Coordinates of C-alpha atoms and ligand atoms in Angstrom, one line a residue:
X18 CA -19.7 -200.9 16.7
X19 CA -19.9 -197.6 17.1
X20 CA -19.9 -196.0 20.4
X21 CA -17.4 -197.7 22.8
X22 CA -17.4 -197.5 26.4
X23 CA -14.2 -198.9 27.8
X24 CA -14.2 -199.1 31.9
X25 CA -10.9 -198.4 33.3
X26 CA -9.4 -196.8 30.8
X27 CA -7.8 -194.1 32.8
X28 CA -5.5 -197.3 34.1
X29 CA -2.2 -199.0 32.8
X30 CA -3.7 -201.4 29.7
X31 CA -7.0 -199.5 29.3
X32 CA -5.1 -196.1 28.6
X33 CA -3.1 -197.6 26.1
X34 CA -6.0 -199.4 24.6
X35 CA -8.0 -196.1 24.2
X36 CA -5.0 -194.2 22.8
X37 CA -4.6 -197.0 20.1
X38 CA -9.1 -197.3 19.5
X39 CA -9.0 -193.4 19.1
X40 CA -5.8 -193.2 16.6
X41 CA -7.2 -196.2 14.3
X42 CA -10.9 -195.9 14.4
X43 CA -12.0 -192.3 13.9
X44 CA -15.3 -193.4 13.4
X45 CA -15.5 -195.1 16.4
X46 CA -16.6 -192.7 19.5
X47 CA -14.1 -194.0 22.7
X48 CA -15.6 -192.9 26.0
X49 CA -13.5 -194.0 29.0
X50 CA -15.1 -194.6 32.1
X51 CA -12.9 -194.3 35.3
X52 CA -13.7 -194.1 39.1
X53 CA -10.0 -192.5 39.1
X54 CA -8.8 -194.7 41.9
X55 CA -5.1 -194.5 43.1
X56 CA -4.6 -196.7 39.8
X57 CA -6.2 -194.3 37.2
X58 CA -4.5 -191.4 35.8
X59 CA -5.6 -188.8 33.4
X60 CA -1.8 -188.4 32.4
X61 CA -1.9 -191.7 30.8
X62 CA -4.7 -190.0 28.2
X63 CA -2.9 -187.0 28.1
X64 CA -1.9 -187.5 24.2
X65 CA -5.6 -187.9 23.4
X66 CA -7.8 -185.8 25.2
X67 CA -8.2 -183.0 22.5
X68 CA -9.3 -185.6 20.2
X69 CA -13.2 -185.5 18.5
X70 CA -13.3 -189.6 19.1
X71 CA -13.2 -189.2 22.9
X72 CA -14.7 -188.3 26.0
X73 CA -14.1 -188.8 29.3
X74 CA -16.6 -189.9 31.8
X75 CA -15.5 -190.4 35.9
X76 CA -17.6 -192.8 37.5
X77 CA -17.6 -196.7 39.8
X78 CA -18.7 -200.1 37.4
X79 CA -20.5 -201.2 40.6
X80 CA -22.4 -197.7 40.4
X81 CA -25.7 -199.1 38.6
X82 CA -27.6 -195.2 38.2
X83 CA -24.0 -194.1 37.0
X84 CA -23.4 -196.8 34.6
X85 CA -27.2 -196.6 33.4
X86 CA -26.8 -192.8 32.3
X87 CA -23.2 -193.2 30.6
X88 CA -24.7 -195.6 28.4
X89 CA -27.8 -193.8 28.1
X90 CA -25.9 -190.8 27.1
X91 CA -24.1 -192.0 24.4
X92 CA -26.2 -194.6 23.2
X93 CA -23.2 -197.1 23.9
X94 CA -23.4 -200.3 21.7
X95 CA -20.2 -202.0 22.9
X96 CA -18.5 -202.3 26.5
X97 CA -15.0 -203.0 26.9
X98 CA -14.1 -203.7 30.7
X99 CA -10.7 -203.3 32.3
X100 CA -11.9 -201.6 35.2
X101 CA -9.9 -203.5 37.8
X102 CA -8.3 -203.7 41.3
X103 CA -5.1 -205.0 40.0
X104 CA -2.6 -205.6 42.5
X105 CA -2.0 -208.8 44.2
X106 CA -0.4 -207.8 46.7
X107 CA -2.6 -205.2 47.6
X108 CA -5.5 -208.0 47.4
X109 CA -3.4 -210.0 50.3
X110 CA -3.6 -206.7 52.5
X111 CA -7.4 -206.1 51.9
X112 CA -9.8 -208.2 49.5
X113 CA -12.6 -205.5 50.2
X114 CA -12.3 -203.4 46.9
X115 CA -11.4 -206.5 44.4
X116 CA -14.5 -208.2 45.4
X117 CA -16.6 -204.5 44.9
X118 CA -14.6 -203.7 41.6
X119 CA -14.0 -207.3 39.9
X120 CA -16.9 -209.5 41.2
X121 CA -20.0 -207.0 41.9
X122 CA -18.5 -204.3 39.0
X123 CA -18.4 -206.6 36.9
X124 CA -22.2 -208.0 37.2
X125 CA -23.6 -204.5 37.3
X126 CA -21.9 -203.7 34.1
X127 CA -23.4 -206.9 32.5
X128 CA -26.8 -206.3 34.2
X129 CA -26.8 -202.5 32.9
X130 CA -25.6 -203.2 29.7
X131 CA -28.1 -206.7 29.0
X132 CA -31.3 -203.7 30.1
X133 CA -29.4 -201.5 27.9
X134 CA -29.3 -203.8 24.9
X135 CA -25.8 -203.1 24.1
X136 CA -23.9 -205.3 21.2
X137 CA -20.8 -207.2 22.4
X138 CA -19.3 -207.0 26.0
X139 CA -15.3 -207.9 25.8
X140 CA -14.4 -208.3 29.2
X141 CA -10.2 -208.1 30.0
X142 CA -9.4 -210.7 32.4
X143 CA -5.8 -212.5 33.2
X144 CA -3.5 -216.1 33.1
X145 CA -4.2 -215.7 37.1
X146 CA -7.4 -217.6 37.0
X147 CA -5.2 -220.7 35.5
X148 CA -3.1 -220.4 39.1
X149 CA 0.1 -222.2 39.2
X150 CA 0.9 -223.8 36.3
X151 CA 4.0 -226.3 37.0
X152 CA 4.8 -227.5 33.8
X153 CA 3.4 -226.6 30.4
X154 CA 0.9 -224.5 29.2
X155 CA -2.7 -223.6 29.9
X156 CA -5.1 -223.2 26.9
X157 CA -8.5 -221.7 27.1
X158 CA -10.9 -224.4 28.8
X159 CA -8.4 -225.4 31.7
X160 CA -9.8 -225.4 34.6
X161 CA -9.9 -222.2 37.4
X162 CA -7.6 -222.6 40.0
X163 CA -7.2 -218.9 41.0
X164 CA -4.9 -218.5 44.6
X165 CA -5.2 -215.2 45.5
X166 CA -7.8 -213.1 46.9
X167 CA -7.0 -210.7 43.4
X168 CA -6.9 -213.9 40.9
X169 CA -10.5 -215.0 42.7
X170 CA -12.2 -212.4 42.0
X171 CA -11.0 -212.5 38.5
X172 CA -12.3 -215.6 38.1
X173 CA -15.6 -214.4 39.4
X174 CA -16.2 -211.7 37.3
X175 CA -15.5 -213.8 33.8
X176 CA -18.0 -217.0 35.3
X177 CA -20.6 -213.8 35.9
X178 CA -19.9 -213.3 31.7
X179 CA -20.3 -217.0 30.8
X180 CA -23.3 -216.7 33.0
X181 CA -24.9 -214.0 30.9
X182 CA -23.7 -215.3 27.6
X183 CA -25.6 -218.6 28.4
X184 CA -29.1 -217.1 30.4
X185 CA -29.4 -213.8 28.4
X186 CA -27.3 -214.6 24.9
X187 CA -25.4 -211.8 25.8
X188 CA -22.3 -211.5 22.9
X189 CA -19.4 -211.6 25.1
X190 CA -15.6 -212.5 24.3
X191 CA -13.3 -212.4 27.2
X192 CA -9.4 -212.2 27.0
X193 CA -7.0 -213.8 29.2
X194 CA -3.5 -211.4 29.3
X195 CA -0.2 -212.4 30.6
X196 CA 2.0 -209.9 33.0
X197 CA 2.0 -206.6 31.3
X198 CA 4.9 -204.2 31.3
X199 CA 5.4 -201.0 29.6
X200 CA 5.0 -197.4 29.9
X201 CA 2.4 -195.6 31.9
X202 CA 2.4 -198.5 34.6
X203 CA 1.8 -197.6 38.2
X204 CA 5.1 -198.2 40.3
X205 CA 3.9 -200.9 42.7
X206 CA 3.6 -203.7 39.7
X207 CA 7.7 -205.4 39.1
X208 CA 8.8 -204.1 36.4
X209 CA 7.9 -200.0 37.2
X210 CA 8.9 -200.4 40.6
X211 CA 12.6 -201.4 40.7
X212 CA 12.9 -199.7 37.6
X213 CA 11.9 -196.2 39.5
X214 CA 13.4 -198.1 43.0
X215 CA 16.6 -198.6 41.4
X216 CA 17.0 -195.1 40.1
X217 CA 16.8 -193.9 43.3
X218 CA 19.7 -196.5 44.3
X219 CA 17.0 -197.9 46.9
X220 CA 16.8 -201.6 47.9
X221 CA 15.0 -204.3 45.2
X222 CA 12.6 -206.5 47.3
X223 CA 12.5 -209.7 45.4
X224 CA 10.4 -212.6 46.9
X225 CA 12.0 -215.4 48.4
X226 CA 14.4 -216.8 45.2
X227 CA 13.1 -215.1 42.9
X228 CA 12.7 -218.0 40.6
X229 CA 9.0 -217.6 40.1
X230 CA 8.3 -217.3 36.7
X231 CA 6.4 -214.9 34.6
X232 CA 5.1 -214.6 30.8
X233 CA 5.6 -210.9 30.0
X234 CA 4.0 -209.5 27.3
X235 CA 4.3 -205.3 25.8
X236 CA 1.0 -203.5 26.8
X237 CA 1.3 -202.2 23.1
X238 CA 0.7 -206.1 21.9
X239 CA -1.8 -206.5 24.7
X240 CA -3.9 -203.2 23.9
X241 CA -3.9 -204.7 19.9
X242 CA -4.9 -208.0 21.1
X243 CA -8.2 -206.7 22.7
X244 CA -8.7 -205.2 19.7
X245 CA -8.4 -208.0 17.9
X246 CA -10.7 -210.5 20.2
X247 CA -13.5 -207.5 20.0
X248 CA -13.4 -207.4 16.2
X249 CA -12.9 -211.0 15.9
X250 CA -13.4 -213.3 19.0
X251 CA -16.4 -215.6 18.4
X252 CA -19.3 -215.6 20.5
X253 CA -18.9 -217.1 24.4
X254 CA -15.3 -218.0 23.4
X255 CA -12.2 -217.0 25.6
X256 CA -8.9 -216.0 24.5
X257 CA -5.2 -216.1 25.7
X258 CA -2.9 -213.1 25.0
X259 CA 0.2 -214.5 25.9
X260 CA 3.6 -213.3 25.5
X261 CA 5.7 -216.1 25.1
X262 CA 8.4 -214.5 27.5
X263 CA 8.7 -216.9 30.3
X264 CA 11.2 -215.2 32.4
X265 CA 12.6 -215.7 36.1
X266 CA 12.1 -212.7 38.6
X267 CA 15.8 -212.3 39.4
X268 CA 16.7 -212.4 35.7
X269 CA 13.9 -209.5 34.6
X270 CA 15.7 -207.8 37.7
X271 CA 18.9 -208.0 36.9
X272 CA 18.3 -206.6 32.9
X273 CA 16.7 -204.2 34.6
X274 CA 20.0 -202.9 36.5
X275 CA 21.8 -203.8 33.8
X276 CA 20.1 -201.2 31.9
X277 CA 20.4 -199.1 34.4
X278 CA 24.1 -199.6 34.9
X279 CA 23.4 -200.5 38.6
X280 CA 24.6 -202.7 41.1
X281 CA 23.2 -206.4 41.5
X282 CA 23.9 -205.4 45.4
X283 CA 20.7 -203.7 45.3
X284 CA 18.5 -207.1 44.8
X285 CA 17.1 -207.9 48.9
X286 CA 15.7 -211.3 48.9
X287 CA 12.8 -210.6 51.0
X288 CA 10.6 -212.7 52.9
X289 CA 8.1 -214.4 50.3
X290 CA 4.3 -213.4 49.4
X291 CA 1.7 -215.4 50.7
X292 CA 0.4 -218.1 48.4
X293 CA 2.8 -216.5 45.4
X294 CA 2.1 -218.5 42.5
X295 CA 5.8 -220.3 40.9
X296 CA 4.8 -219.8 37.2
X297 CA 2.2 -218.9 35.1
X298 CA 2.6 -219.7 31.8
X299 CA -0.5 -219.8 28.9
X300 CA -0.7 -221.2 25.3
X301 CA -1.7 -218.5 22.6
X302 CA -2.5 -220.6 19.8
X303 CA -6.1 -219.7 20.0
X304 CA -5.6 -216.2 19.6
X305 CA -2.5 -216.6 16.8
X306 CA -6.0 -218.2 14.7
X307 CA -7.4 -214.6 14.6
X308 CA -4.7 -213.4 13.4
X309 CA -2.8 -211.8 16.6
X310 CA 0.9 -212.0 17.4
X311 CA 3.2 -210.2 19.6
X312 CA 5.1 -207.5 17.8
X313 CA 7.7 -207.0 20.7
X314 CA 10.4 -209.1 21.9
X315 CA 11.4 -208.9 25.4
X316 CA 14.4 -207.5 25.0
X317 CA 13.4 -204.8 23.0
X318 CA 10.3 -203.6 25.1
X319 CA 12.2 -203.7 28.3
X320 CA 14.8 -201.4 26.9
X321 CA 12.0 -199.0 25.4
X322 CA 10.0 -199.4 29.1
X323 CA 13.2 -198.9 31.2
X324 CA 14.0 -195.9 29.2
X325 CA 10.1 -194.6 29.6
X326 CA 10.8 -194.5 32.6
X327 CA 14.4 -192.8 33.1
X328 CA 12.5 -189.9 30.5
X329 CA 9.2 -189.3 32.1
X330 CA 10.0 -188.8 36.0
X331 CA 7.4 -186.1 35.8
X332 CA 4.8 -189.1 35.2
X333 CA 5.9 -191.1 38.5
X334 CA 7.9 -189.2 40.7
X335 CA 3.9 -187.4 42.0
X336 CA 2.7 -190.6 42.3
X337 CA 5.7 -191.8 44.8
X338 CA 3.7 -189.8 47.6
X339 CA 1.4 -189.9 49.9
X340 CA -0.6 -192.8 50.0
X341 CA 2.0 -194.7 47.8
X342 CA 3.9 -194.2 50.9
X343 CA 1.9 -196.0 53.0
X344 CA 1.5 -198.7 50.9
X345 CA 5.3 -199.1 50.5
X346 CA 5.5 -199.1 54.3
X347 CA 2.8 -201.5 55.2
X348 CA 4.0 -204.0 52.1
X349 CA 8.0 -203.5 52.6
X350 CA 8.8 -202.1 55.9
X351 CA 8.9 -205.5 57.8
X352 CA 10.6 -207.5 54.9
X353 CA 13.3 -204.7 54.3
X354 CA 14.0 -204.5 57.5
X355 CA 13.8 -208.8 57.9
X356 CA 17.3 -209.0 56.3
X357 CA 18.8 -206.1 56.8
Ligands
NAD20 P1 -4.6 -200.6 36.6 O1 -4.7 -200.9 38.0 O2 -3.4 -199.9 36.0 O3 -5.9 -199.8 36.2 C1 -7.2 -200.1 36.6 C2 -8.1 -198.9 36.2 O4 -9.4 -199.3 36.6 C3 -7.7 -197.6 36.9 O5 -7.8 -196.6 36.0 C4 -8.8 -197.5 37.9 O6 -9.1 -196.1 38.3 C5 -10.0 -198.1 37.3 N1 -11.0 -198.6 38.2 C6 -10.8 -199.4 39.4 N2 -12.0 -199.6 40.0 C7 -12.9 -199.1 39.2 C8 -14.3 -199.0 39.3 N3 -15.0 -199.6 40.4 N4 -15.0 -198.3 38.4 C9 -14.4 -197.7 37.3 N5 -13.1 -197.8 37.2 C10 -12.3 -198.4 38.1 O7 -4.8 -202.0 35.9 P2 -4.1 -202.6 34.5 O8 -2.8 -203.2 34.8 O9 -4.2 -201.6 33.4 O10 -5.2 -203.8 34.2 C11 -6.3 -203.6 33.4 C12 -7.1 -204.9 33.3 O11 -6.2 -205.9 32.7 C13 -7.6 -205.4 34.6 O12 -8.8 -206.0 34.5 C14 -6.5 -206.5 35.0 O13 -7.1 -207.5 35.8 C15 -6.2 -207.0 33.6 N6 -4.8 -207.6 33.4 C16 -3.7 -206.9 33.9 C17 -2.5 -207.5 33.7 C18 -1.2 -206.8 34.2 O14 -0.1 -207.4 34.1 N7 -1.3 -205.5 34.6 C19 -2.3 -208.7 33.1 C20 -3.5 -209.4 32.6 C21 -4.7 -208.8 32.8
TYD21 P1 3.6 -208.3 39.9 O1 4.2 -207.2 39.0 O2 3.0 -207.8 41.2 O3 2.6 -209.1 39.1 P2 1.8 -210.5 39.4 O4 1.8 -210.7 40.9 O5 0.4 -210.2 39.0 O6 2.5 -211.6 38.7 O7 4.8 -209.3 40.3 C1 5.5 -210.0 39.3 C2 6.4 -211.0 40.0 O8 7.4 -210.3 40.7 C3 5.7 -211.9 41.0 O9 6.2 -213.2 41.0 C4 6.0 -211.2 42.3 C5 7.4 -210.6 42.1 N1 7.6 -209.4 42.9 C6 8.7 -209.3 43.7 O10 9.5 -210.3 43.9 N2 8.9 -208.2 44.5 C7 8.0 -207.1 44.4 O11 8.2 -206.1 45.1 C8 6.9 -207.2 43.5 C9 6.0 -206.0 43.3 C10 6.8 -208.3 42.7

């Protein structure tokens, strides 16, 4: 490996996987590839943009001329794609750009990069392809039972890499992540938004109970464990990050106001997301066997995230505008005002 091109890396876990490539390989060259959607931020790679290991290049995945002449350019010999719509509940209000960016992105990158002849493909994919997982845990060749228009077209783009592994013996490795907090993550995702909500001392819409359940695991621990799988996944074989941090909504809420020295009066049960998956929950064992553990606890990486967040206003208070706004109306205005 020697010239990397990771896709997304303008995003949440793609920024902080390029700040940690270009600090611990500096004979590796890092080029991150972004189509700078709402999600992408060139704040995130703020820290190493002055660095000789790195370049920036803007540009779509399911852009086939584009992709062809970034790895033409730097003769790129590994791919490592987050490149992403993220956001379930954006994927509920309109599917259109997951399938474009997670299903069809996905193929060209393989198609251009198979033509290309490039080394390994790592492709970054998530315990939402598992869907809801009622009681104990799901390990790497469970079945896909994705329930969301976002989780879908997850699923697609890793069976389009088991596809090309098998017809073209491409080398691909593809890791599964569990709900990732930390800093740097856009304010629509939990943990950022009533973290930035409750600052504000504005309402905390929590779906229905709020006794879903999610595995959260420190971007910093998920960033190392792509590493890890890229240097030492085997061949075809998927991975599990998981963070062993099953925790309920309204409990992740309330350590968050508690942190905050807020009042639980802020927490709105709002009418529930469609389809919302109860619990996710993965098994890491595979993953531990190359050597990869989680570093954080959750206690200690929600303090370090809250606080992030209370120290870098400049980071989201310009993102809270504009068409952040009109998300926030079109997701919350109806199930604020519901039980009000
Ligand atoms: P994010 O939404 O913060 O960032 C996505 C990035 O991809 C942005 O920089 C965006 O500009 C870029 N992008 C979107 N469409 C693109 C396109 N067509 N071409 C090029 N770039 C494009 O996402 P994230 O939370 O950092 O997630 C990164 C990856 O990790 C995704 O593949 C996601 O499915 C996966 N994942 C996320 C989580 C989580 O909890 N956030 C958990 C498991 C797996
Ligand atoms: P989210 O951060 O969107 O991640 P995901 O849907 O990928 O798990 O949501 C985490 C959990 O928090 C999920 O069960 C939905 C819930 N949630 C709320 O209750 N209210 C909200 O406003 C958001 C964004 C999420």
């Amino acid at each position: 490996m020697k010239n990397i091109l990771v896709t997304g890396g303008a995003g949440f876990i793609g920024s902080a996987f390029v700040r940690h490539m270009v600090a611990t390989y500096p004979d590796y060259q890092i080029i991150c590839f972004d189509k700078l959607t709402y999600a992408g931020n060139l704040d995130n790679l703020l820290s190493v943009s002055d660095e000789t290991n790195y370049r920036f290049e803007h540009g779509d995945i399911a852009d086939r001329e584009c992709v062809a002449s970034v790895l033409r350019t730097y003769n790129i010999d590994t791919i490592v794609n987050f490149a992403a719509e993220s956001h379930v509940d954006r994927s509920i209000l309109d599917p259109d750009a997951f399938i474009h960016t997670d299903v069809v992105g996905a193929y060209i990158l393989l198609d251009e990069g198979r033509k290309h002849g490039i080394g390994r493909f790592c492709h970054v994919s998530t315990d939402e392809v598992y869907g809801d997982i009622e009681s104990g845990y799901s390990t790497e060749d469970d079945r896909f039972l994705p329930n969301s228009p976002y989780a879908a077209s997850k699923a697609g783009g890793e069976l389009m890499v088991r596809a090309y592994q098998i017809t073209y013996a491409m080398d691909t490795v593809i890791t599964r992540g569990s709900n990732t907090y930390g800093p740097y993550q856009y304010p629509e995702k939990l943990i950022p938004f009533f973290t930035t909500e409750a600052l504000d001392d504005r309402p905390l819409p929590l779906y229905g109970d709020g006794k879903q359940i999610r595995d959260w695991l420190y971007v910093d621990d998920h960033a190392r464990g792509v590493d890890v799988v890229l240097h030492c996944g085997e061949s075809g074989e998927a991975y599990n990050l998981a963070g062993e941090n099953q925790r309920h909504n309204i409990s992740v809420t309330e350590d968050i106001l508690e942190l905050l020295q807020k009042p639980k009066s802020l927490i709105k049960h709002v009418p529930d997301r469609e389809g919302h998956d109860r619990r996710y929950a993965m098994s890491a064992a595979k993953a531990r066997q190359l050597g990869w553990r989680c570093k954080f606890n959750f206690e200690a990486g929600l303090q370090a995230t809250v606080r992030w967040y209370v120290e870098n206003e400049w980071w989201w208070r310009k993102i809270k505008t504009g068409e952040y706004l009109d998300y926030y109306r079109q997701q919350y205005a109806k199930r604020l005002a519901a039980v009000d």
